Coordinates of C-alpha atoms and ligand atoms in Angstrom, one line a residue:
M104 CA 37.6 113.8 49.4
S105 CA 36.0 117.0 50.8
A106 CA 37.9 120.6 50.1
K107 CA 38.4 120.6 53.7
D108 CA 40.6 117.8 53.2
H109 CA 42.2 119.0 50.1
L110 CA 43.5 122.2 52.1
R111 CA 45.3 119.8 54.2
K112 CA 46.9 118.6 51.5
G113 CA 50.0 119.7 49.4
L114 CA 49.3 122.0 46.5
H115 CA 50.9 119.3 43.7
E116 CA 49.1 116.1 45.3
W117 CA 45.5 118.4 45.1
Y118 CA 46.5 119.3 41.3
D119 CA 47.6 115.8 40.6
E120 CA 44.2 114.2 41.6
D121 CA 41.7 116.6 40.0
P122 CA 43.2 120.1 38.6
T123 CA 39.8 121.3 37.4
E124 CA 38.5 121.1 41.1
A125 CA 41.6 122.3 42.7
E126 CA 41.5 125.5 40.4
H127 CA 37.9 126.2 41.1
Q128 CA 38.4 125.7 44.9
L129 CA 42.2 127.8 44.5
W130 CA 41.3 130.7 42.1
G131 CA 37.3 131.1 42.7
R132 CA 33.8 130.1 41.7
E133 CA 33.6 131.8 38.0
G134 CA 37.1 131.2 37.6
V135 CA 36.1 127.3 36.4
A136 CA 32.6 127.7 35.8
N137 CA 32.8 129.7 33.2
S138 CA 36.5 128.0 31.7
R139 CA 34.8 126.6 28.8
R140 CA 35.8 130.0 27.1
G141 CA 39.4 128.9 28.1
F142 CA 40.5 131.5 30.1
L143 CA 40.5 132.2 33.8
Q144 CA 38.2 134.6 34.9
K145 CA 38.3 138.0 36.6
S146 CA 37.8 136.7 40.3
A147 CA 40.0 133.8 39.8
L148 CA 42.9 136.6 38.7
T149 CA 42.4 138.4 41.8
A150 CA 42.7 135.6 44.0
M151 CA 45.9 134.3 41.6
T152 CA 47.2 137.8 41.9
L153 CA 47.2 138.0 45.8
A154 CA 48.8 134.2 45.8
L155 CA 51.5 135.2 43.2
G156 CA 52.3 138.6 44.6
G157 CA 51.7 140.2 41.1
K158 CA 49.4 140.3 38.3
M159 CA 49.9 137.6 36.0
V160 CA 50.2 139.6 33.2
F161 CA 49.6 136.7 30.0
A162 CA 47.0 135.1 32.0
K163 CA 44.7 134.8 29.1
H164 CA 47.4 132.2 27.9
F165 CA 47.9 130.3 31.2
P166 CA 46.6 126.9 30.7
M167 CA 43.9 125.3 32.7
G168 CA 45.0 122.9 35.4
M169 CA 48.4 124.0 35.3
I170 CA 50.3 125.1 38.6
P171 CA 51.7 128.6 38.3
A172 CA 55.6 127.9 38.4
G173 CA 55.5 130.9 41.1
L174 CA 53.9 128.9 43.1
A175 CA 55.2 125.3 42.2
H176 CA 58.5 125.2 44.4
S177 CA 56.5 124.5 47.3
N178 CA 54.0 121.4 48.5
E179 CA 53.5 123.7 51.4
P180 CA 49.6 123.0 52.6
F181 CA 47.3 125.4 50.6
Q182 CA 47.3 129.0 51.9
L183 CA 44.7 131.6 52.4
P184 CA 45.2 134.3 49.8
G185 CA 46.8 137.2 51.8
K186 CA 47.2 134.8 54.9
H187 CA 49.8 133.2 56.8
P188 CA 50.5 129.1 56.2
G189 CA 50.2 128.7 60.2
L190 CA 46.6 129.8 60.4
V191 CA 44.5 126.4 61.2
V192 CA 41.7 126.1 58.8
L193 CA 38.7 124.9 60.1
N194 CA 36.2 125.3 57.3
D195 CA 36.8 126.6 54.0
K196 CA 32.8 126.8 52.8
P197 CA 32.7 129.4 54.4
I198 CA 36.3 130.1 55.2
N199 CA 37.2 130.0 58.3
A200 CA 40.7 129.9 60.0
E201 CA 42.3 130.9 63.5
T202 CA 45.6 131.8 64.6
P203 CA 47.8 129.2 67.1
P204 CA 48.8 131.0 70.5
H205 CA 52.2 131.3 69.5
L206 CA 52.1 133.0 66.2
L207 CA 49.6 135.7 68.2
D208 CA 53.2 136.9 69.8
D209 CA 53.5 140.0 68.1
K210 CA 52.0 143.0 69.9
V211 CA 50.2 144.4 67.0
T212 CA 48.5 141.4 64.9
P213 CA 50.1 141.3 61.3
N214 CA 47.3 141.6 58.6
E215 CA 48.5 137.6 57.3
L216 CA 48.2 136.6 61.1
F217 CA 44.3 138.0 61.4
F218 CA 42.2 135.1 62.1
V219 CA 39.2 134.7 59.6
R220 CA 35.6 134.2 60.2
N221 CA 33.1 134.4 57.1
N222 CA 29.7 133.3 57.3
G223 CA 29.3 133.5 53.3
I224 CA 31.3 134.1 50.2
P225 CA 33.6 137.4 49.8
P226 CA 33.1 139.2 47.1
T227 CA 35.5 139.3 44.1
D228 CA 34.8 142.1 42.0
I229 CA 35.3 144.7 43.8
N230 CA 35.7 148.3 42.4
L231 CA 36.9 151.2 44.3
E232 CA 35.3 154.0 42.3
N233 CA 32.1 152.5 42.5
W234 CA 31.8 151.3 46.1
T235 CA 29.7 152.9 48.2
L236 CA 28.2 153.2 51.6
T237 CA 24.5 154.1 52.2
I238 CA 22.9 155.2 55.3
E239 CA 19.6 154.8 56.2
G240 CA 17.2 156.3 59.2
E241 CA 14.0 154.9 59.7
S242 CA 12.3 158.0 58.1
A243 CA 12.4 158.5 54.4
N244 CA 14.3 161.7 54.5
Q245 CA 17.3 160.4 56.2
K246 CA 19.1 159.1 53.4
K247 CA 22.7 159.4 52.3
T248 CA 25.0 157.6 49.9
Y249 CA 29.1 158.4 49.9
T250 CA 31.5 156.9 48.0
L251 CA 34.8 155.9 50.0
A252 CA 36.5 159.4 48.6
E253 CA 33.9 161.4 50.0
L254 CA 34.4 159.0 53.6
K255 CA 37.9 159.6 53.0
S256 CA 37.8 163.5 52.4
K257 CA 34.7 164.5 54.2
F258 CA 35.6 163.3 57.7
Q259 CA 38.5 163.5 60.2
H260 CA 40.6 160.1 60.1
Y261 CA 41.6 158.1 63.3
T262 CA 43.7 155.2 64.1
Y263 CA 42.9 152.9 67.1
Q264 CA 44.5 149.7 67.9
L265 CA 41.3 147.6 68.8
T266 CA 40.8 143.8 69.5
L267 CA 38.2 142.0 67.8
E268 CA 37.3 138.3 69.3
C269 CA 34.8 136.3 67.6
G270 CA 31.9 135.5 70.1
G271 CA 32.3 131.8 69.6
N272 CA 36.1 132.1 70.4
G273 CA 36.6 128.7 72.6
R274 CA 33.5 126.8 71.6
K275 CA 35.8 123.9 71.0
E276 CA 35.5 123.4 75.0
F277 CA 32.0 123.0 75.7
N278 CA 30.4 119.8 76.7
P279 CA 27.9 118.6 75.4
P280 CA 29.3 120.4 72.3
A281 CA 28.0 123.1 70.3
K282 CA 27.8 123.0 66.7
G283 CA 29.5 125.9 64.5
N284 CA 33.3 126.3 63.9
Q285 CA 35.4 124.3 66.9
W286 CA 37.5 127.4 67.7
S287 CA 40.1 126.9 70.2
T288 CA 41.6 130.0 71.4
G289 CA 42.6 131.7 68.2
A290 CA 39.8 133.8 66.7
V291 CA 41.1 136.6 68.2
G292 CA 43.3 139.5 67.2
C293 CA 44.0 143.2 67.7
A294 CA 45.8 145.3 64.9
N295 CA 45.7 148.9 64.3
W296 CA 42.3 149.8 62.2
T297 CA 42.2 153.4 60.4
G298 CA 39.4 155.1 59.4
I299 CA 36.4 157.5 60.3
R300 CA 34.2 157.5 63.7
L301 CA 30.9 155.6 63.0
K302 CA 29.3 159.0 64.7
D303 CA 30.5 161.5 62.7
V304 CA 28.8 159.6 59.8
L305 CA 25.5 159.0 61.7
Q306 CA 25.4 162.7 62.8
D307 CA 26.4 164.1 59.3
V308 CA 23.0 161.8 58.1
G309 CA 21.2 162.8 61.3
I310 CA 20.3 160.7 63.9
G311 CA 16.5 160.1 65.2
N312 CA 15.6 161.0 68.8
D313 CA 13.8 157.5 68.6
A314 CA 17.0 155.7 67.6
V315 CA 18.1 152.7 69.4
Y316 CA 20.3 150.4 67.5
I317 CA 22.3 150.5 64.3
G318 CA 22.4 147.3 61.7
Y319 CA 25.1 146.7 58.7
Y320 CA 24.8 145.0 55.4
G321 CA 27.8 143.9 53.7
E322 CA 28.9 142.8 50.0
D323 CA 29.4 138.9 50.4
T324 CA 27.3 136.1 49.1
H325 CA 24.8 134.0 50.5
L326 CA 26.3 130.1 50.5
S327 CA 23.2 129.1 48.6
G328 CA 24.2 131.7 45.8
D329 CA 21.0 133.5 46.2
P330 CA 21.9 137.1 45.4
N331 CA 18.6 138.2 47.4
K332 CA 19.7 136.5 50.8
V333 CA 21.3 138.4 53.3
V334 CA 24.5 136.6 54.7
I335 CA 24.3 138.4 58.0
S336 CA 23.5 141.5 59.3
R337 CA 24.2 142.5 62.7
G338 CA 24.4 145.5 64.7
V339 CA 25.2 147.2 68.3
P340 CA 23.1 149.7 70.3
I341 CA 23.0 153.2 69.7
T342 CA 25.3 154.1 72.6
K343 CA 28.1 151.7 71.3
A344 CA 27.9 153.3 68.0
L345 CA 28.4 156.7 69.2
E346 CA 31.9 155.8 70.9
D347 CA 34.9 157.6 70.1
E348 CA 36.4 154.0 69.0
S349 CA 33.5 152.9 66.8
L350 CA 35.1 153.1 63.4
I351 CA 34.2 152.5 59.8
A352 CA 37.5 151.4 58.8
W353 CA 39.4 151.3 55.2
A354 CA 43.1 150.1 56.9
M355 CA 44.7 147.5 58.9
N356 CA 48.1 148.3 60.1
G357 CA 48.9 150.9 57.4
K358 CA 47.7 148.6 54.8
D359 CA 44.4 148.1 52.9
I360 CA 42.5 145.6 54.8
P361 CA 42.8 142.0 53.5
R362 CA 40.0 140.7 51.2
L363 CA 39.2 138.2 53.8
N364 CA 39.0 140.6 56.7
G365 CA 36.6 142.9 54.6
Y366 CA 38.4 145.1 52.0
P367 CA 37.8 147.8 51.4
L368 CA 35.6 148.8 54.0
R369 CA 34.0 147.3 57.5
L370 CA 33.0 148.3 61.1
V371 CA 35.3 147.9 63.8
F372 CA 33.9 147.7 67.5
G373 CA 36.3 146.7 70.1
G374 CA 34.9 144.9 73.2
Y375 CA 31.8 143.6 71.8
P376 CA 31.8 140.2 69.6
A377 CA 33.3 140.6 66.2
S378 CA 30.3 139.8 64.7
C379 CA 29.3 143.2 64.9
S380 CA 31.9 144.7 63.1
G381 CA 30.5 144.3 59.2
K382 CA 32.5 143.4 56.2
W383 CA 32.7 144.6 53.3
L384 CA 30.4 147.2 54.1
S385 CA 27.8 148.5 51.9
K386 CA 24.9 149.9 54.0
I387 CA 23.9 150.7 57.6
V388 CA 20.3 151.3 58.8
I389 CA 19.7 153.2 61.8
R390 CA 17.0 151.6 63.8
N391 CA 14.1 152.5 66.0
Q392 CA 14.2 149.4 67.7
V393 CA 16.7 146.3 68.6
H394 CA 17.9 145.7 64.8
D395 CA 16.5 142.3 63.7
G396 CA 18.7 140.8 60.8
P397 CA 20.1 137.5 60.1
K398 CA 22.1 136.4 63.0
M399 CA 20.5 138.9 65.3
T400 CA 17.4 137.0 66.2
G401 CA 16.4 133.4 67.8
Q402 CA 19.6 131.8 69.1
S403 CA 22.3 133.3 67.2
Y404 CA 25.1 135.6 69.3
R405 CA 22.8 135.0 72.2
V406 CA 23.1 133.0 75.6
P407 CA 20.8 132.1 78.2
C408 CA 19.4 135.2 79.9
K409 CA 19.9 133.1 83.3
P410 CA 22.3 130.3 83.9
V411 CA 21.3 126.9 82.3
A412 CA 22.3 123.2 82.8
P413 CA 24.6 122.0 80.4
G414 CA 22.8 120.5 77.3
S415 CA 19.2 122.3 78.3
K416 CA 17.7 123.4 75.4
V417 CA 16.6 127.2 75.8
E418 CA 13.6 129.0 74.0
D419 CA 14.8 131.9 71.7
E420 CA 12.8 134.2 74.0
D421 CA 15.1 133.2 76.9
M422 CA 17.7 134.2 74.9
C423 CA 19.8 137.5 75.4
I424 CA 22.0 139.5 72.9
I425 CA 26.0 139.1 73.4
E426 CA 26.8 142.8 74.0
Q427 CA 30.3 143.1 76.0
M428 CA 32.9 140.5 75.5
P429 CA 34.2 139.0 79.0
V430 CA 37.8 139.7 80.5
K431 CA 40.5 137.4 78.9
S432 CA 44.1 136.7 78.4
L433 CA 46.5 134.4 76.1
L434 CA 49.8 133.0 76.6
T435 CA 51.7 133.3 73.4
F436 CA 55.0 132.8 74.2
P437 CA 56.3 130.2 74.9
K438 CA 54.6 127.7 72.5
T439 CA 53.2 125.0 74.8
G440 CA 55.1 121.8 75.2
A441 CA 58.7 124.1 75.5
T442 CA 61.4 122.3 77.6
I443 CA 63.8 124.3 79.9
R444 CA 66.5 123.0 82.1
L445 CA 66.3 123.2 86.0
G446 CA 67.8 126.9 87.2
Q447 CA 66.9 128.6 84.3
Q448 CA 64.2 131.0 84.4
L449 CA 61.1 131.0 82.2
P450 CA 59.9 133.9 80.2
I451 CA 56.0 134.1 79.6
R452 CA 54.1 136.8 77.5
G453 CA 51.0 137.4 76.0
H454 CA 47.9 139.8 75.8
A455 CA 44.9 140.5 78.3
W456 CA 41.6 142.4 76.8
T457 CA 38.7 143.5 78.5
A458 CA 35.5 145.6 77.6
E459 CA 35.7 147.5 80.4
T460 CA 38.2 150.2 80.4
H461 CA 41.5 148.3 81.6
I462 CA 43.4 145.6 82.4
A463 CA 44.1 146.1 86.0
R464 CA 46.4 142.6 86.5
V465 CA 47.4 139.5 85.3
D466 CA 48.6 136.6 87.8
F467 CA 50.6 133.4 86.6
S468 CA 50.1 129.9 88.7
I469 CA 52.2 127.2 88.1
N470 CA 50.6 125.1 90.5
F471 CA 46.8 124.8 88.8
G472 CA 45.5 127.8 90.7
A473 CA 46.7 127.3 94.4
N474 CA 48.7 130.1 94.4
W475 CA 49.0 133.0 91.7
Q476 CA 52.1 135.7 91.1
A477 CA 51.8 139.0 89.8
C478 CA 52.8 139.4 85.8
V479 CA 54.2 143.0 84.6
I480 CA 51.2 144.5 82.2
E481 CA 52.0 147.4 80.0
P482 CA 49.1 150.1 79.6
A483 CA 47.0 149.7 76.7
A484 CA 47.2 152.3 73.3
N485 CA 43.8 152.8 73.7
R486 CA 40.8 151.2 75.2
Y487 CA 39.5 148.4 73.8
A488 CA 43.5 147.4 72.9
W489 CA 45.0 144.3 74.3
Q490 CA 47.7 144.6 77.0
H491 CA 51.0 142.9 76.9
F492 CA 51.9 141.2 80.2
N493 CA 55.0 139.1 80.9
A494 CA 56.5 137.1 83.8
K495 CA 59.9 135.0 84.6
I496 CA 59.0 131.8 85.9
S497 CA 61.1 130.0 88.6
F498 CA 60.4 126.3 88.8
P499 CA 61.4 123.9 91.9
E500 CA 62.3 120.7 90.5
E501 CA 62.1 119.1 87.3
G502 CA 58.6 117.5 85.8
Y503 CA 55.6 118.7 84.3
Y504 CA 54.1 121.9 84.9
E505 CA 51.4 124.0 83.4
V506 CA 51.4 127.5 83.5
W507 CA 47.7 129.0 83.9
V508 CA 47.2 133.4 83.5
R509 CA 44.5 134.8 84.7
A510 CA 43.7 139.1 83.9
T511 CA 41.5 141.0 86.2
D512 CA 39.8 143.9 84.6
N513 CA 39.4 147.6 86.5
T514 CA 36.1 146.5 87.3
G515 CA 37.9 143.6 89.6
T516 CA 35.9 140.8 87.3
T517 CA 38.6 138.2 86.5
Q518 CA 38.6 135.0 84.4
P519 CA 36.8 131.5 85.7
M520 CA 39.6 128.8 85.5
L521 CA 37.4 126.4 84.1
L522 CA 34.9 126.7 81.7
P523 CA 32.1 129.4 82.3
G524 CA 28.3 128.7 82.0
W525 CA 27.4 126.2 79.4
N526 CA 25.3 127.9 76.5
P527 CA 23.6 125.9 73.6
R528 CA 25.8 127.7 71.0
G529 CA 29.4 127.8 72.7
Y530 CA 30.1 131.5 73.1
L531 CA 32.2 133.1 75.5
N532 CA 34.2 131.0 76.6
N533 CA 36.9 133.0 78.7
A534 CA 38.3 130.4 81.0
C535 CA 41.8 130.7 82.0
H536 CA 44.2 129.7 79.2
R537 CA 47.4 127.1 79.8
I538 CA 50.5 125.7 78.4
A539 CA 52.3 122.8 79.2
I540 CA 56.2 123.3 81.0
K541 CA 58.5 120.4 80.8
V542 CA 61.7 121.2 82.7
V543 CA 64.7 118.5 82.8
S544 CA 68.1 118.7 84.9
Ligands
MTE627 N1 29.4 140.8 56.0 C1 30.2 140.3 57.3 N2 30.6 140.5 57.8 C2 30.9 139.9 58.9 C3 30.9 138.3 58.9 C4 30.2 137.9 57.8 O1 30.6 136.8 57.5 N3 30.0 138.6 56.5 N4 31.4 138.1 60.0 C5 31.4 138.2 61.5 C6 31.9 137.4 62.6 S1 30.7 136.2 63.1 C7 33.5 137.8 63.1 S2 34.1 136.6 64.0 C8 34.2 138.7 62.3 C9 35.1 138.6 61.8 O2 36.2 139.0 61.0 P1 37.7 138.8 60.6 O3 37.4 137.6 59.5 O4 38.5 140.1 59.9 O5 38.7 137.9 61.7 O6 33.8 139.5 61.1 C10 31.9 139.5 61.2 N5 31.8 140.4 60.0
MO628 MO1 32.0 135.6 65.3

């Protein structure tokens, strides 16, 4: 049985079958690899501390293969540390988990409900005192290293509500299918991020006249375990880097960023594919050419520059980097499949977002797009924050319905009702979200 199947199983079942392997998967790699010495290693303890909600004081006497009593009362399916049990785990090596639409109903996404998209293995041994961020320009005299404390004391703090969406969100719907995590709708979230402006730090170092791009490096480890292999190093055009809302953040909703989401430091760029928002951030390079780190080139996070027929093979030179994410919306209430009585009005609500300045309207349809009616929309907290919409719907008779929603931004750009342009890696699916509703007498 694969580790992925284990994630869907109860904790006890899993331990019963293979306690050593369960511990290995649960508490960290080194934890068990080095367990011959008979006690849990540091990274294992970090994970266990998160799961137990406190440090296990006498951990060195805790028997291997035993489930901590603090977890033993439940046989809930395995939960990612710091995450809500309702998240759907798509992969555990690396960890990828998405949030079902009804769990994204909060106006601001809580930390435990924020999706996780890892390409490698997150760092476990994090020491805040030693954590540094280095900024490097193309020329040797442009280089500065800051400690976390220096970043926090030297630059002004800002908080913005920013939507992060994985470029591959919605990949599941593409046909022919695209390889990669089969995200349905839940690789998106909108949190309050606190930190400093990237531009303040870049300006402190000095930005050359030839600067066109920035690239990031993080402290996660490549799946191969090779410490010299970079997991992912993407970036954004310098114009995007210099926007007010482009942050180097250390807090999410007023708390430490969860370990799986980049603790203790990450980039946050609203409106761009979330892959640009480097986690476990330790280095930023200012480039005089488009950044060419791993997953910037080839077919990664790129779509055909011109539309292609589904299933086409596209040469690398005909693929263009994804920049602005498309306008999109999500129904977060009710849960699909809800039943109401005829004569009652159905309240609906959700969020809509764009990489432009704001959402101008959100409409709903109960007849598969033949007619649309306007929802009430709320203003955004700031640019790149999602906006909430709601409406009350009356149905003409008993039966099966679908509620579809469609957002339009300030440029007049709207969502397609069906899948947008097929592309080899399955990015940028912003088709209208829909839910099923049954009306009974
Ligand atoms: N260092 C590092 N940064 C990273 C990644 C990663 O694997 N390593 N994944 C990227 C991708 S593809 C996405 S979609 C977002 C996901 O952010 P989240 O896990 O906080 O939701 O982080 C980005 N930043
Ligand atoms: Mo992503």
